[in-house]
mmCIF file with all atom_site columns, C-alpha atoms in Angstrom:
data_model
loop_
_atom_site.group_PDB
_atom_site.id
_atom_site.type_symbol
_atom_site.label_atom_id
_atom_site.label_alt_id
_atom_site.label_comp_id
_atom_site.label_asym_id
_atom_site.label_entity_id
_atom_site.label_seq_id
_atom_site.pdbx_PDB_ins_code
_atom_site.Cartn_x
_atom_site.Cartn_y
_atom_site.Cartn_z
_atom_site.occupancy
_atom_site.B_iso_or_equiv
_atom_site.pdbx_formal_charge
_atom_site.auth_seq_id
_atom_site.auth_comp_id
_atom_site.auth_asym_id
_atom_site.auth_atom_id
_atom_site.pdbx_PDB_model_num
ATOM 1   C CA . UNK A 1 1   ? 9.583   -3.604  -5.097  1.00 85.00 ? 1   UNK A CA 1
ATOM 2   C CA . UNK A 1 2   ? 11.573  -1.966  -7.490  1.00 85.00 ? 2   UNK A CA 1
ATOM 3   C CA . UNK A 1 3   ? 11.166  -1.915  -11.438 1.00 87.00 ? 3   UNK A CA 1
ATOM 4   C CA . UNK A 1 4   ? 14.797  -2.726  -12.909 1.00 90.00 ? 4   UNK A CA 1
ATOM 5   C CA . UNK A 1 5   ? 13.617  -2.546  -16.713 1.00 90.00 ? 5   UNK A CA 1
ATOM 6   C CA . UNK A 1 6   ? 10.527  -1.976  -18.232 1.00 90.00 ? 6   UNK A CA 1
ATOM 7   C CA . UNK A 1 7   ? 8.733   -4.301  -21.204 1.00 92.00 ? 7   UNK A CA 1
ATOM 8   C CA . UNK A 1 8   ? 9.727   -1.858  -24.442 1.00 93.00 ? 8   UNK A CA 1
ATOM 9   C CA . UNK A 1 9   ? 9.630   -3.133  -28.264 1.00 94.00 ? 9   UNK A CA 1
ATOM 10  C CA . UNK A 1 10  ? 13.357  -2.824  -29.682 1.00 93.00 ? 10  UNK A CA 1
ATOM 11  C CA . UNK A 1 11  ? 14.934  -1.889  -32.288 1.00 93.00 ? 11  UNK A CA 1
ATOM 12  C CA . UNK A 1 12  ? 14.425  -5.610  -34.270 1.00 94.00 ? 12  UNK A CA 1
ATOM 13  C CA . UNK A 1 13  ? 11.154  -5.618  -33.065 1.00 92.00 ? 13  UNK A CA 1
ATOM 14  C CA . UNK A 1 14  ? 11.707  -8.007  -30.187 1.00 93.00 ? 14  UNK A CA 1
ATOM 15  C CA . UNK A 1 15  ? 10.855  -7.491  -26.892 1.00 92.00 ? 15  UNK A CA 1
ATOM 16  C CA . UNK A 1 16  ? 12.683  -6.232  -23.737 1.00 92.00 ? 16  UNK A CA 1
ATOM 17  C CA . UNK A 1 17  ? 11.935  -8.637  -20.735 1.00 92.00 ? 17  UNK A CA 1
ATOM 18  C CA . UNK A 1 18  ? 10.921  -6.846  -17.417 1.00 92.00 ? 18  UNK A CA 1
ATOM 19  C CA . UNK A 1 19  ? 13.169  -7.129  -14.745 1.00 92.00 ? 19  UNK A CA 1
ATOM 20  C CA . UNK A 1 20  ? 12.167  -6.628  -11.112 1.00 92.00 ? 20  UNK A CA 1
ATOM 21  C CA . UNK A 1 21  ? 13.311  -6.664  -7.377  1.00 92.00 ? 21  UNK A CA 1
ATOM 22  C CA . UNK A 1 22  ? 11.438  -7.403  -4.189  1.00 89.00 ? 22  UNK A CA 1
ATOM 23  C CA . UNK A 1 23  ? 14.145  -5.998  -1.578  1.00 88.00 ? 23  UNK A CA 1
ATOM 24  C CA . UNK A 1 24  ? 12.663  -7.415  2.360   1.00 84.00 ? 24  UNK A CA 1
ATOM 25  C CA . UNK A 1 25  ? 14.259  -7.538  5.521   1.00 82.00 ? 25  UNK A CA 1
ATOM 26  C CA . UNK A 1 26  ? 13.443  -11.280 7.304   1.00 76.00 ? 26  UNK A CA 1
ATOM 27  C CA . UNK A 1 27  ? 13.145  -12.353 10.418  1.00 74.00 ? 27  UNK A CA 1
ATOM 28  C CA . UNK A 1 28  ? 16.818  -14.392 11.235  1.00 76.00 ? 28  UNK A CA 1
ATOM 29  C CA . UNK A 1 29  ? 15.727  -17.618 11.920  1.00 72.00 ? 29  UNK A CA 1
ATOM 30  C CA . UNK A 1 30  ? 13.703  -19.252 9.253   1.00 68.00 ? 30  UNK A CA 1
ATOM 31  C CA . UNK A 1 31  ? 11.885  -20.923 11.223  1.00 71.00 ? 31  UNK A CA 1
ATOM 32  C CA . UNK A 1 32  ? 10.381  -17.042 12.613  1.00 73.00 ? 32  UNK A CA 1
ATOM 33  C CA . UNK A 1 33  ? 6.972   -17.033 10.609  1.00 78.00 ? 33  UNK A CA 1
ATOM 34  C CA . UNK A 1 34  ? 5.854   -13.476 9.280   1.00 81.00 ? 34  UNK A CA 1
ATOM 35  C CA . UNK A 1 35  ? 3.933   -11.569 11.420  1.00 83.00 ? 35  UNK A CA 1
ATOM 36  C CA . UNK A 1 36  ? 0.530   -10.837 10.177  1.00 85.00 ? 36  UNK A CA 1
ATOM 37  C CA . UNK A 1 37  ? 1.485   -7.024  8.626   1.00 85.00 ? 37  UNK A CA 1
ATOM 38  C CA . UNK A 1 38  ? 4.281   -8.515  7.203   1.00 87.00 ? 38  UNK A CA 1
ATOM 39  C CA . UNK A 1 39  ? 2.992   -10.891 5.248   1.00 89.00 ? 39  UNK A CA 1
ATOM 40  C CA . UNK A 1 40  ? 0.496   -8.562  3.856   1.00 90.00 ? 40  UNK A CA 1
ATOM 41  C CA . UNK A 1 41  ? 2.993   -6.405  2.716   1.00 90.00 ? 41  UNK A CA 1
ATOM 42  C CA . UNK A 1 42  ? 4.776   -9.364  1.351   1.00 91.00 ? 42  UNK A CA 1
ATOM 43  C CA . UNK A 1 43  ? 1.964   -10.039 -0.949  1.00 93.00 ? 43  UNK A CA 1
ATOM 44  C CA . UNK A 1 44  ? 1.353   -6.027  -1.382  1.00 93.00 ? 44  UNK A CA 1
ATOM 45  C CA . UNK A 1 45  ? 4.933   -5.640  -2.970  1.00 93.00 ? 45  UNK A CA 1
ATOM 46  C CA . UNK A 1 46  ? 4.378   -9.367  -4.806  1.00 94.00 ? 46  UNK A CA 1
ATOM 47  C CA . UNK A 1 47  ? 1.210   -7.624  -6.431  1.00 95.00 ? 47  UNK A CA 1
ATOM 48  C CA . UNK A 1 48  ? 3.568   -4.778  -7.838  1.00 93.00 ? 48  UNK A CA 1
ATOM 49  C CA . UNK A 1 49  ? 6.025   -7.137  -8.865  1.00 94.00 ? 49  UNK A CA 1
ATOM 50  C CA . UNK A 1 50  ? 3.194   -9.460  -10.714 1.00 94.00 ? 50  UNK A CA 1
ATOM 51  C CA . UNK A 1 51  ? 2.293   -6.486  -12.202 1.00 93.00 ? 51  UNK A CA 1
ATOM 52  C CA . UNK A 1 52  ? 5.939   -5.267  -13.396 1.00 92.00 ? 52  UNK A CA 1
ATOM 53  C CA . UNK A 1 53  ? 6.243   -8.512  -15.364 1.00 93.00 ? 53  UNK A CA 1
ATOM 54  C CA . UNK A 1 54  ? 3.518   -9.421  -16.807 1.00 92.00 ? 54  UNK A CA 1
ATOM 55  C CA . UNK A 1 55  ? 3.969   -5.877  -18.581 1.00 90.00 ? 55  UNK A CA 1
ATOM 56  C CA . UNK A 1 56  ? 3.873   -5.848  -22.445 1.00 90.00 ? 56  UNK A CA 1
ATOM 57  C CA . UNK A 1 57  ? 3.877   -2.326  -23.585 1.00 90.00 ? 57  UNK A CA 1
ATOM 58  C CA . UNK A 1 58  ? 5.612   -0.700  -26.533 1.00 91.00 ? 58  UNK A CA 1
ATOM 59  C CA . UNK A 1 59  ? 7.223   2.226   -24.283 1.00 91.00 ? 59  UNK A CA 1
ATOM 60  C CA . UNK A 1 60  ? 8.609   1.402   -20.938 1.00 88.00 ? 60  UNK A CA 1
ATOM 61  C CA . UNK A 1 61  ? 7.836   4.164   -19.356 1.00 87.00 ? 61  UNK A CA 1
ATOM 62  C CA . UNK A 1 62  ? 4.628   3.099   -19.511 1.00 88.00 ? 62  UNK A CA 1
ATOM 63  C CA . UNK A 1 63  ? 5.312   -0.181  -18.266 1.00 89.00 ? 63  UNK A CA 1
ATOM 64  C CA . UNK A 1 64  ? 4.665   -2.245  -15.005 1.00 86.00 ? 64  UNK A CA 1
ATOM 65  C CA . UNK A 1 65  ? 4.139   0.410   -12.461 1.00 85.00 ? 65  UNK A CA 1
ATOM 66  C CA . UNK A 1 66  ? 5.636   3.092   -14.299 1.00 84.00 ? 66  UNK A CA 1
ATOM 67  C CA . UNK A 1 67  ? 1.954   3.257   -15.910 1.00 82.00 ? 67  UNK A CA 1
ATOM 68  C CA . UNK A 1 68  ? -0.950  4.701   -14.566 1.00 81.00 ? 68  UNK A CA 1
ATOM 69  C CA . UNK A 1 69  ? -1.218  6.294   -11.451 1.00 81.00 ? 69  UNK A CA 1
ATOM 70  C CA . UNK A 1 70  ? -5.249  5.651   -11.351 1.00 84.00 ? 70  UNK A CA 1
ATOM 71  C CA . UNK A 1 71  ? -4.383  1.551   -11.864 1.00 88.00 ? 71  UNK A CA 1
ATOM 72  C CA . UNK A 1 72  ? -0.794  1.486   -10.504 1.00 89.00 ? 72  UNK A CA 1
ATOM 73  C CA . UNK A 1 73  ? -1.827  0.324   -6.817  1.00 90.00 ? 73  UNK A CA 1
ATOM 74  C CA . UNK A 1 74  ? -4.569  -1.944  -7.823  1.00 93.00 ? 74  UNK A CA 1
ATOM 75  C CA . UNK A 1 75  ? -2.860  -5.326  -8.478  1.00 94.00 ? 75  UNK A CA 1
ATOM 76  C CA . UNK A 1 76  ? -1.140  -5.111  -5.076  1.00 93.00 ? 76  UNK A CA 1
ATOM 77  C CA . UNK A 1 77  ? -4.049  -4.157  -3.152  1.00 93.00 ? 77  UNK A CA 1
ATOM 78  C CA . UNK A 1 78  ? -5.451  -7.310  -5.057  1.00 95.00 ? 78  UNK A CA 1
ATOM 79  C CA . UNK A 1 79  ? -2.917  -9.742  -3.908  1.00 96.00 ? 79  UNK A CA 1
ATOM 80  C CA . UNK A 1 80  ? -3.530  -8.597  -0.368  1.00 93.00 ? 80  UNK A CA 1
ATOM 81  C CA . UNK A 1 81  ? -7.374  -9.938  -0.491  1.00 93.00 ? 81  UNK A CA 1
ATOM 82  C CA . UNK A 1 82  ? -5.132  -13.399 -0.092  1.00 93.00 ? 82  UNK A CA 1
ATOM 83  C CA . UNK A 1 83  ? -3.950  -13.030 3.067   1.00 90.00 ? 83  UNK A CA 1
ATOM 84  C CA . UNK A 1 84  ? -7.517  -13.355 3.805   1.00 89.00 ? 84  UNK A CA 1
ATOM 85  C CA . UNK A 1 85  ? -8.609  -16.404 1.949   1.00 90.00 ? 85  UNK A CA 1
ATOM 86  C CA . UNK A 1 86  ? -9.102  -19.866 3.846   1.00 88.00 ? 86  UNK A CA 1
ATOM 87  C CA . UNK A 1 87  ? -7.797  -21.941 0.633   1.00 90.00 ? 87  UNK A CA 1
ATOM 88  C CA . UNK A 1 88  ? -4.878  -19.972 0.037   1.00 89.00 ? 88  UNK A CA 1
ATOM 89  C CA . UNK A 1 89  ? -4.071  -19.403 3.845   1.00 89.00 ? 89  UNK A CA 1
ATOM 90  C CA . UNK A 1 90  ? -4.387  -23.233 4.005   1.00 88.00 ? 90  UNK A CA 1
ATOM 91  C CA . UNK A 1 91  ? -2.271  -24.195 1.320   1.00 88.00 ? 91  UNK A CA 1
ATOM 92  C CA . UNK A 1 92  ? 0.697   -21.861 2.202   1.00 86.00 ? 92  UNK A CA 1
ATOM 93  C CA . UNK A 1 93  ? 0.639   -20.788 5.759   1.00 85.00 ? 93  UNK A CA 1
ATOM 94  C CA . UNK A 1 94  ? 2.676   -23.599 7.095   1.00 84.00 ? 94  UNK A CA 1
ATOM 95  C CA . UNK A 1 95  ? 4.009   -23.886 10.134  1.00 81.00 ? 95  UNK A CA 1
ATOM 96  C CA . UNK A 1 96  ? 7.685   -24.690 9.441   1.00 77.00 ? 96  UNK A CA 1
ATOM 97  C CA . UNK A 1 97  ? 8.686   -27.035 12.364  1.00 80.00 ? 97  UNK A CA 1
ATOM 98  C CA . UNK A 1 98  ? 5.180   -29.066 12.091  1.00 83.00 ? 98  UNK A CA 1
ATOM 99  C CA . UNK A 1 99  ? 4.621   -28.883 8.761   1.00 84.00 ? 99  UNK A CA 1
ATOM 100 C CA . UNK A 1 100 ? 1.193   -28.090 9.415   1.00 87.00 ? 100 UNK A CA 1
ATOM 101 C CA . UNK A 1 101 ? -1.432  -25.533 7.766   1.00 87.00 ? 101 UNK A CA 1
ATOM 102 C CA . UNK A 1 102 ? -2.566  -22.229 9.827   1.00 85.00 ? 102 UNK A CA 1
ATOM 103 C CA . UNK A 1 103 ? -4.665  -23.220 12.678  1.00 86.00 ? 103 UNK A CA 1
ATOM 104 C CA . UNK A 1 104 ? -8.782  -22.617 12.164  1.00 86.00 ? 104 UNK A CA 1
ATOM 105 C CA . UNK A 1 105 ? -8.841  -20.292 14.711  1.00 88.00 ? 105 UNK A CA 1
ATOM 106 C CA . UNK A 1 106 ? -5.698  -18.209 14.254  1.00 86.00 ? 106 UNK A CA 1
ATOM 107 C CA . UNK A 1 107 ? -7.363  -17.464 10.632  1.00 86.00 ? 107 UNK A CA 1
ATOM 108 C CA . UNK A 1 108 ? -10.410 -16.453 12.047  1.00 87.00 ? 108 UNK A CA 1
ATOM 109 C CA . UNK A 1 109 ? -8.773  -14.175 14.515  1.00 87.00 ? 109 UNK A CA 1
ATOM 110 C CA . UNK A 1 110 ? -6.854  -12.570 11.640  1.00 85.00 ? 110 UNK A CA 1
ATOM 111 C CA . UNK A 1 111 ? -10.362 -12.030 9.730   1.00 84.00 ? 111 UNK A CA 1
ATOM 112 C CA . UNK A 1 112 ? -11.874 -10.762 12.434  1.00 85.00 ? 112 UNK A CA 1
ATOM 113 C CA . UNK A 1 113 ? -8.799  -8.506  13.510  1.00 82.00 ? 113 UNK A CA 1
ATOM 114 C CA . UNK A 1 114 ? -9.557  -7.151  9.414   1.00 81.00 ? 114 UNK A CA 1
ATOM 115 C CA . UNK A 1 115 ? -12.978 -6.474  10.239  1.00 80.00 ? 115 UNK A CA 1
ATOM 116 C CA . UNK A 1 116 ? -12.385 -4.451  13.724  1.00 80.00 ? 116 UNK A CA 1
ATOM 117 C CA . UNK A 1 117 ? -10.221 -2.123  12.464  1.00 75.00 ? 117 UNK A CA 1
ATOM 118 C CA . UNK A 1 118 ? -10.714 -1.900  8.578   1.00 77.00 ? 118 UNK A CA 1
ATOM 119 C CA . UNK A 1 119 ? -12.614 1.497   9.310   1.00 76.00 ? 119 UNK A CA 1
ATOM 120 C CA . UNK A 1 120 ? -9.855  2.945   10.980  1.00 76.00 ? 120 UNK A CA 1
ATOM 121 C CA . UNK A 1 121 ? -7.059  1.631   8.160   1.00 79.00 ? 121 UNK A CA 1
ATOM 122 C CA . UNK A 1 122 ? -9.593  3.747   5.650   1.00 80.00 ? 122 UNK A CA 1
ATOM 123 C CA . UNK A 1 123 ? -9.533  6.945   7.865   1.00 77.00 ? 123 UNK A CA 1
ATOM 124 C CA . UNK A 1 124 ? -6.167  7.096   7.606   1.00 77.00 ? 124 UNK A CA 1
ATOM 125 C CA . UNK A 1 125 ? -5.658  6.591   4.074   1.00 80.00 ? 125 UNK A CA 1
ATOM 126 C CA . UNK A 1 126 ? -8.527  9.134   3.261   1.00 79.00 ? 126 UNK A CA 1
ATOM 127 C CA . UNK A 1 127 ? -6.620  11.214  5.779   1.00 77.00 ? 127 UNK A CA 1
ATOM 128 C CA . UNK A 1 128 ? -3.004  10.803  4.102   1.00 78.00 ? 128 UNK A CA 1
ATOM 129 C CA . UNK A 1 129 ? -5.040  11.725  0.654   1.00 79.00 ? 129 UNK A CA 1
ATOM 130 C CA . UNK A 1 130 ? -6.991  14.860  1.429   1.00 76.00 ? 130 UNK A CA 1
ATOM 131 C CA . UNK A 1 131 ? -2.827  15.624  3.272   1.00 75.00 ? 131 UNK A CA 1
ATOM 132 C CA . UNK A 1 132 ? -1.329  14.734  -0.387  1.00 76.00 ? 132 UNK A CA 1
ATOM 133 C CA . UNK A 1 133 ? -3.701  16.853  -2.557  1.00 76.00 ? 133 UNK A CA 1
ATOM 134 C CA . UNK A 1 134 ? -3.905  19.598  -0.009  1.00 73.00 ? 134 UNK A CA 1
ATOM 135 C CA . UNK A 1 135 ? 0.049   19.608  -0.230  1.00 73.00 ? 135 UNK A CA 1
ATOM 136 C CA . UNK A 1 136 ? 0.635   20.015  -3.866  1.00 74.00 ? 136 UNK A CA 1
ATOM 137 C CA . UNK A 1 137 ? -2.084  22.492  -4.239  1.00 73.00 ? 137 UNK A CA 1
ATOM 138 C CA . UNK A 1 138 ? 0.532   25.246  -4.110  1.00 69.00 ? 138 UNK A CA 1
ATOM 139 C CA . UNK A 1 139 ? 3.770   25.213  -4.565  1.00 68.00 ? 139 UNK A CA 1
ATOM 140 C CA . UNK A 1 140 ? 6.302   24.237  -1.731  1.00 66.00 ? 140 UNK A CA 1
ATOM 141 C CA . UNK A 1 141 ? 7.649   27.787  -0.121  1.00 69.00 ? 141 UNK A CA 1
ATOM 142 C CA . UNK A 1 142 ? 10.611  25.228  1.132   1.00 65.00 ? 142 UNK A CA 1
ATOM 143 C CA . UNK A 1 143 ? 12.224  21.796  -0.506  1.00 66.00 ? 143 UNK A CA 1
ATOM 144 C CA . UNK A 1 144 ? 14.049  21.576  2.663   1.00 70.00 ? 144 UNK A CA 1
ATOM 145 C CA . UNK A 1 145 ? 12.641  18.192  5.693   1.00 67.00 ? 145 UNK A CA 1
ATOM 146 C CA . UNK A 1 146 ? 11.601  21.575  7.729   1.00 73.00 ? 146 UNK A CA 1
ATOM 147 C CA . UNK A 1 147 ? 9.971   23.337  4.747   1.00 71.00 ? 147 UNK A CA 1
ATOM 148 C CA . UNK A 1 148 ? 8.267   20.194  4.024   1.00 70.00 ? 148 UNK A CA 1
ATOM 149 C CA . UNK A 1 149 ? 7.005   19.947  7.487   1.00 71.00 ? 149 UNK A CA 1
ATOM 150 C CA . UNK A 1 150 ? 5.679   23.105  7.841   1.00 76.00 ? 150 UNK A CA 1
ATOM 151 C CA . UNK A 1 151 ? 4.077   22.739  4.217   1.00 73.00 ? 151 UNK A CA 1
ATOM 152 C CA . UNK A 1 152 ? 2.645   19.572  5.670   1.00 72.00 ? 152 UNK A CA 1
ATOM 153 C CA . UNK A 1 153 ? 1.515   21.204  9.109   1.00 73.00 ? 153 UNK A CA 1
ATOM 154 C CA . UNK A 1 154 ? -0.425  23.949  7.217   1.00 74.00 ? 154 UNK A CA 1
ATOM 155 C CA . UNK A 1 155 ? -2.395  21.421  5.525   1.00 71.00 ? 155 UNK A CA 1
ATOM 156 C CA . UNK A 1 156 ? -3.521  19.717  8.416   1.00 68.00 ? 156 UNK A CA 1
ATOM 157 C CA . UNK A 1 157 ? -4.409  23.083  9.800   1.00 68.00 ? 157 UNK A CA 1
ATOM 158 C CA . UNK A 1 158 ? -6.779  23.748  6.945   1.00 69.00 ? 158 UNK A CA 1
ATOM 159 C CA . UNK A 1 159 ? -7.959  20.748  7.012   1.00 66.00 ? 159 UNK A CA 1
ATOM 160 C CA . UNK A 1 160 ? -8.461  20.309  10.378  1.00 61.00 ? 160 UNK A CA 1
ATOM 161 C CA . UNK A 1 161 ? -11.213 23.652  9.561   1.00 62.00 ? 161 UNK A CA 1
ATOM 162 C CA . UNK A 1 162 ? -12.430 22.933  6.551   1.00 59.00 ? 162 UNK A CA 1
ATOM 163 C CA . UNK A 1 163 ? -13.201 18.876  6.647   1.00 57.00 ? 163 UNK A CA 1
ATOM 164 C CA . UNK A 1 164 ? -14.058 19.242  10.930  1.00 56.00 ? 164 UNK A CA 1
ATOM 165 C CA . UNK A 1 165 ? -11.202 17.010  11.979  1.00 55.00 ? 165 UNK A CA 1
ATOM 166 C CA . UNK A 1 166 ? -10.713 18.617  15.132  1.00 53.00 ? 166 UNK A CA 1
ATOM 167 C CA . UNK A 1 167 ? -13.654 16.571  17.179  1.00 55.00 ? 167 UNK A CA 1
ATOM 168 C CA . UNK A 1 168 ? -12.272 15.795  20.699  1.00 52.00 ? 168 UNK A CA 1
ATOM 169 C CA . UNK A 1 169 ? -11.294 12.163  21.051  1.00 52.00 ? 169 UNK A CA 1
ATOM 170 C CA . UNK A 1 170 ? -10.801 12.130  24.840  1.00 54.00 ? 170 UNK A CA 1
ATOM 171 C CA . UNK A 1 171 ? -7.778  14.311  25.019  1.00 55.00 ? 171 UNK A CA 1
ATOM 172 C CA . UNK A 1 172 ? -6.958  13.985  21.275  1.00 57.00 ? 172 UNK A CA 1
ATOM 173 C CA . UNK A 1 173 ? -7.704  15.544  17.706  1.00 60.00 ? 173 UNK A CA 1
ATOM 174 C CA . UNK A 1 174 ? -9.205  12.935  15.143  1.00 60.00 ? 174 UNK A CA 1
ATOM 175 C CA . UNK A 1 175 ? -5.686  13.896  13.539  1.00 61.00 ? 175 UNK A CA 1
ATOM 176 C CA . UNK A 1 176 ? -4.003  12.728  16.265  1.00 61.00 ? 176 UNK A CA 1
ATOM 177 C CA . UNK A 1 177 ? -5.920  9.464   16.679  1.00 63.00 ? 177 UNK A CA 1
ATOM 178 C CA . UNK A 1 178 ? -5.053  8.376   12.930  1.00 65.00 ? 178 UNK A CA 1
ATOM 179 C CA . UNK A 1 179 ? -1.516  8.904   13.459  1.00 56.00 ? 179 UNK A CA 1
ATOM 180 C CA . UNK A 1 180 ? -0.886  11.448  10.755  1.00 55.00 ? 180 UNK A CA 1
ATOM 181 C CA . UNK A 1 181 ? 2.741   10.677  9.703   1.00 55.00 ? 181 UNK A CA 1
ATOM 182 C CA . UNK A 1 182 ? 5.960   12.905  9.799   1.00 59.00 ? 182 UNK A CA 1
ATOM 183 C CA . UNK A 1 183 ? 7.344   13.571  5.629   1.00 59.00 ? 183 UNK A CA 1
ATOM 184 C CA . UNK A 1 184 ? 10.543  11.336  6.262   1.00 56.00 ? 184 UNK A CA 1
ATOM 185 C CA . UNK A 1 185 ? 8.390   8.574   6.747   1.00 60.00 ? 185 UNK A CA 1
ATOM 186 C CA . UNK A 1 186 ? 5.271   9.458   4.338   1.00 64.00 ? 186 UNK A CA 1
ATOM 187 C CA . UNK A 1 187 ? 7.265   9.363   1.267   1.00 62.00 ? 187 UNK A CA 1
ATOM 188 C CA . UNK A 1 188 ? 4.269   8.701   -0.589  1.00 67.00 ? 188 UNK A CA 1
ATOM 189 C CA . UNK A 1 189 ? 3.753   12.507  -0.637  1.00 65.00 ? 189 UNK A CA 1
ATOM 190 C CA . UNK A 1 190 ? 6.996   12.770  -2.820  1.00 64.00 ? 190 UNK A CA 1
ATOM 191 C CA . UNK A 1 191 ? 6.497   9.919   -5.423  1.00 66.00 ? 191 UNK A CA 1
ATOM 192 C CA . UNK A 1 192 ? 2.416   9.884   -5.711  1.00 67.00 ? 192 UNK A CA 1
ATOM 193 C CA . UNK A 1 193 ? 3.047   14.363  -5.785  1.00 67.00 ? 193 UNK A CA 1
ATOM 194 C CA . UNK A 1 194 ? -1.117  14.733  -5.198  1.00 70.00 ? 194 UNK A CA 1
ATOM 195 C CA . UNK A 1 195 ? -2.390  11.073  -6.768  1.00 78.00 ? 195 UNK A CA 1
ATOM 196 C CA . UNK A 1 196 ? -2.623  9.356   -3.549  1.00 78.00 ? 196 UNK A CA 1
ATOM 197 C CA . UNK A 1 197 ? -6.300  9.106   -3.691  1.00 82.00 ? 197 UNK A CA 1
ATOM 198 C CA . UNK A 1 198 ? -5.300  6.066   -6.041  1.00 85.00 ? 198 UNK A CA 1
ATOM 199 C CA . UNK A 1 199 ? -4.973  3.885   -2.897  1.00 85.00 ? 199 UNK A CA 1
ATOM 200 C CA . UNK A 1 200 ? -8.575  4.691   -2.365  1.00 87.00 ? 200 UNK A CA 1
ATOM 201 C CA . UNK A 1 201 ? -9.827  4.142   -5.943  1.00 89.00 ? 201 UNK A CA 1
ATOM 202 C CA . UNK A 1 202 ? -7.776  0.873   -6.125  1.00 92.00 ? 202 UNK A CA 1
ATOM 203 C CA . UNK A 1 203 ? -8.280  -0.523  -2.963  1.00 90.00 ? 203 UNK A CA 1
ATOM 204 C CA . UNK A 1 204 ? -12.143 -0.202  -3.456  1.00 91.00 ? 204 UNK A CA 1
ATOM 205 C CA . UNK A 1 205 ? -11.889 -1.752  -7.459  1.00 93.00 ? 205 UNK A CA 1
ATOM 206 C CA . UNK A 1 206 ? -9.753  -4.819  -5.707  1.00 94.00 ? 206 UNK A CA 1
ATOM 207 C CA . UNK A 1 207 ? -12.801 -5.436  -3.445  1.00 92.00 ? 207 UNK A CA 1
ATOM 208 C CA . UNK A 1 208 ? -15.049 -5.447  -6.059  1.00 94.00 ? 208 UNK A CA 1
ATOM 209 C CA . UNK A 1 209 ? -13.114 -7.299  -8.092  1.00 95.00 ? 209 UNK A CA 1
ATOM 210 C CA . UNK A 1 210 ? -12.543 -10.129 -5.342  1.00 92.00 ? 210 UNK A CA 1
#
């Protein structure tokens, strides 16, 4: 999702309407149905992109998801509580050919799927947040992939001491087990700059919330 134009007041004291795009790759054939990750962040990015226009602020650099960093990822962790919800599922799940709803037990298995490995989803994110603050507690020796990498390294090193991540999992670190990821791919820790802990805060209000 990306914000085009904020809501702003002009200079006649109308408004400026948001503008917003929700760039996806699909599968080829439309007949392909999403696969379960997809279509959660499908309705992830459709929570940002809610948000983004239903935006009526006076500035827009405030707007949309320009705003906030404490409330910014809430209303797309909200819309992902849908992927999970019979009614909705039912309504909108359809199987293109058949032109019949999601299957009973293909829902379940996707709830239950949620429930097995929800603990391990928060690990990581708790992980990639304690990474992000731990990062941007100094300042970056290097701007460089490399420098980043080693910056990024570092942290997981002091981590790894101070938080005890370094239990033995079989052959493997706890570090190793969640999959920490390489910067070109985390580029969370360049846009959120030490505020990640927001997908914590927000994924927790969206459950309560729900």
């Amino acid at each position: 999702q990306f914000t085009v134009r904020g809501s702003k007041i002009l200079a006649d004291g109308s408004r400026q309407v948001p503008r917003t795009a929700l760039v996806m790759g699909l599968p080829p054939s439309l007949d392909a149905p999403l696969s379960t990750a997809e279509a959660l962040t499908v309705l992830h990015e459709l929570g940002h992109t809610v948000h983004s226009l239903l935006s009526k602020t006076a500035l827009q650099h405030v707007s949309g998801t320009r705003g906030t960093v404490d409330f910014v990822e809430f209303p797309s962790h909200l819309f992902e509580h849908f992927l999970f919800e019979p009614e909705f599922m039912c309504a909108h799940a359809i199987d293109p050919k058949t032109q019949k709803p999601i299957p009973e037990q293909l829902l379940h298995d996707i709830q239950h799927r949620r429930k097995l490995v929800g603990h391990i989803e928060m690990s990581n994110t708790l992980l990639h947040s304690l990474v992000d603050h731990s990062l941007y507690v100094k300042p970056l020796q290097s701007s460089t992939i490399a420098g980043m990498q080693s910056a990024v390294d570092a942290s997981y090193a002091s981590l790894s001491k101070d938080h005890d991540l370094t239990g033995a999992y079989g052959n493997h670190r706890l570090v190793d087990f969640l999959s920490p990821p390489v910067p070109s791919k985390f580029d969370h820790l360049v846009h959120y700059s030490g505020t990640y802990f927001c997908y914590l805060l927000d994924k927790a209000l969206s459950c309560h919330v729900w």
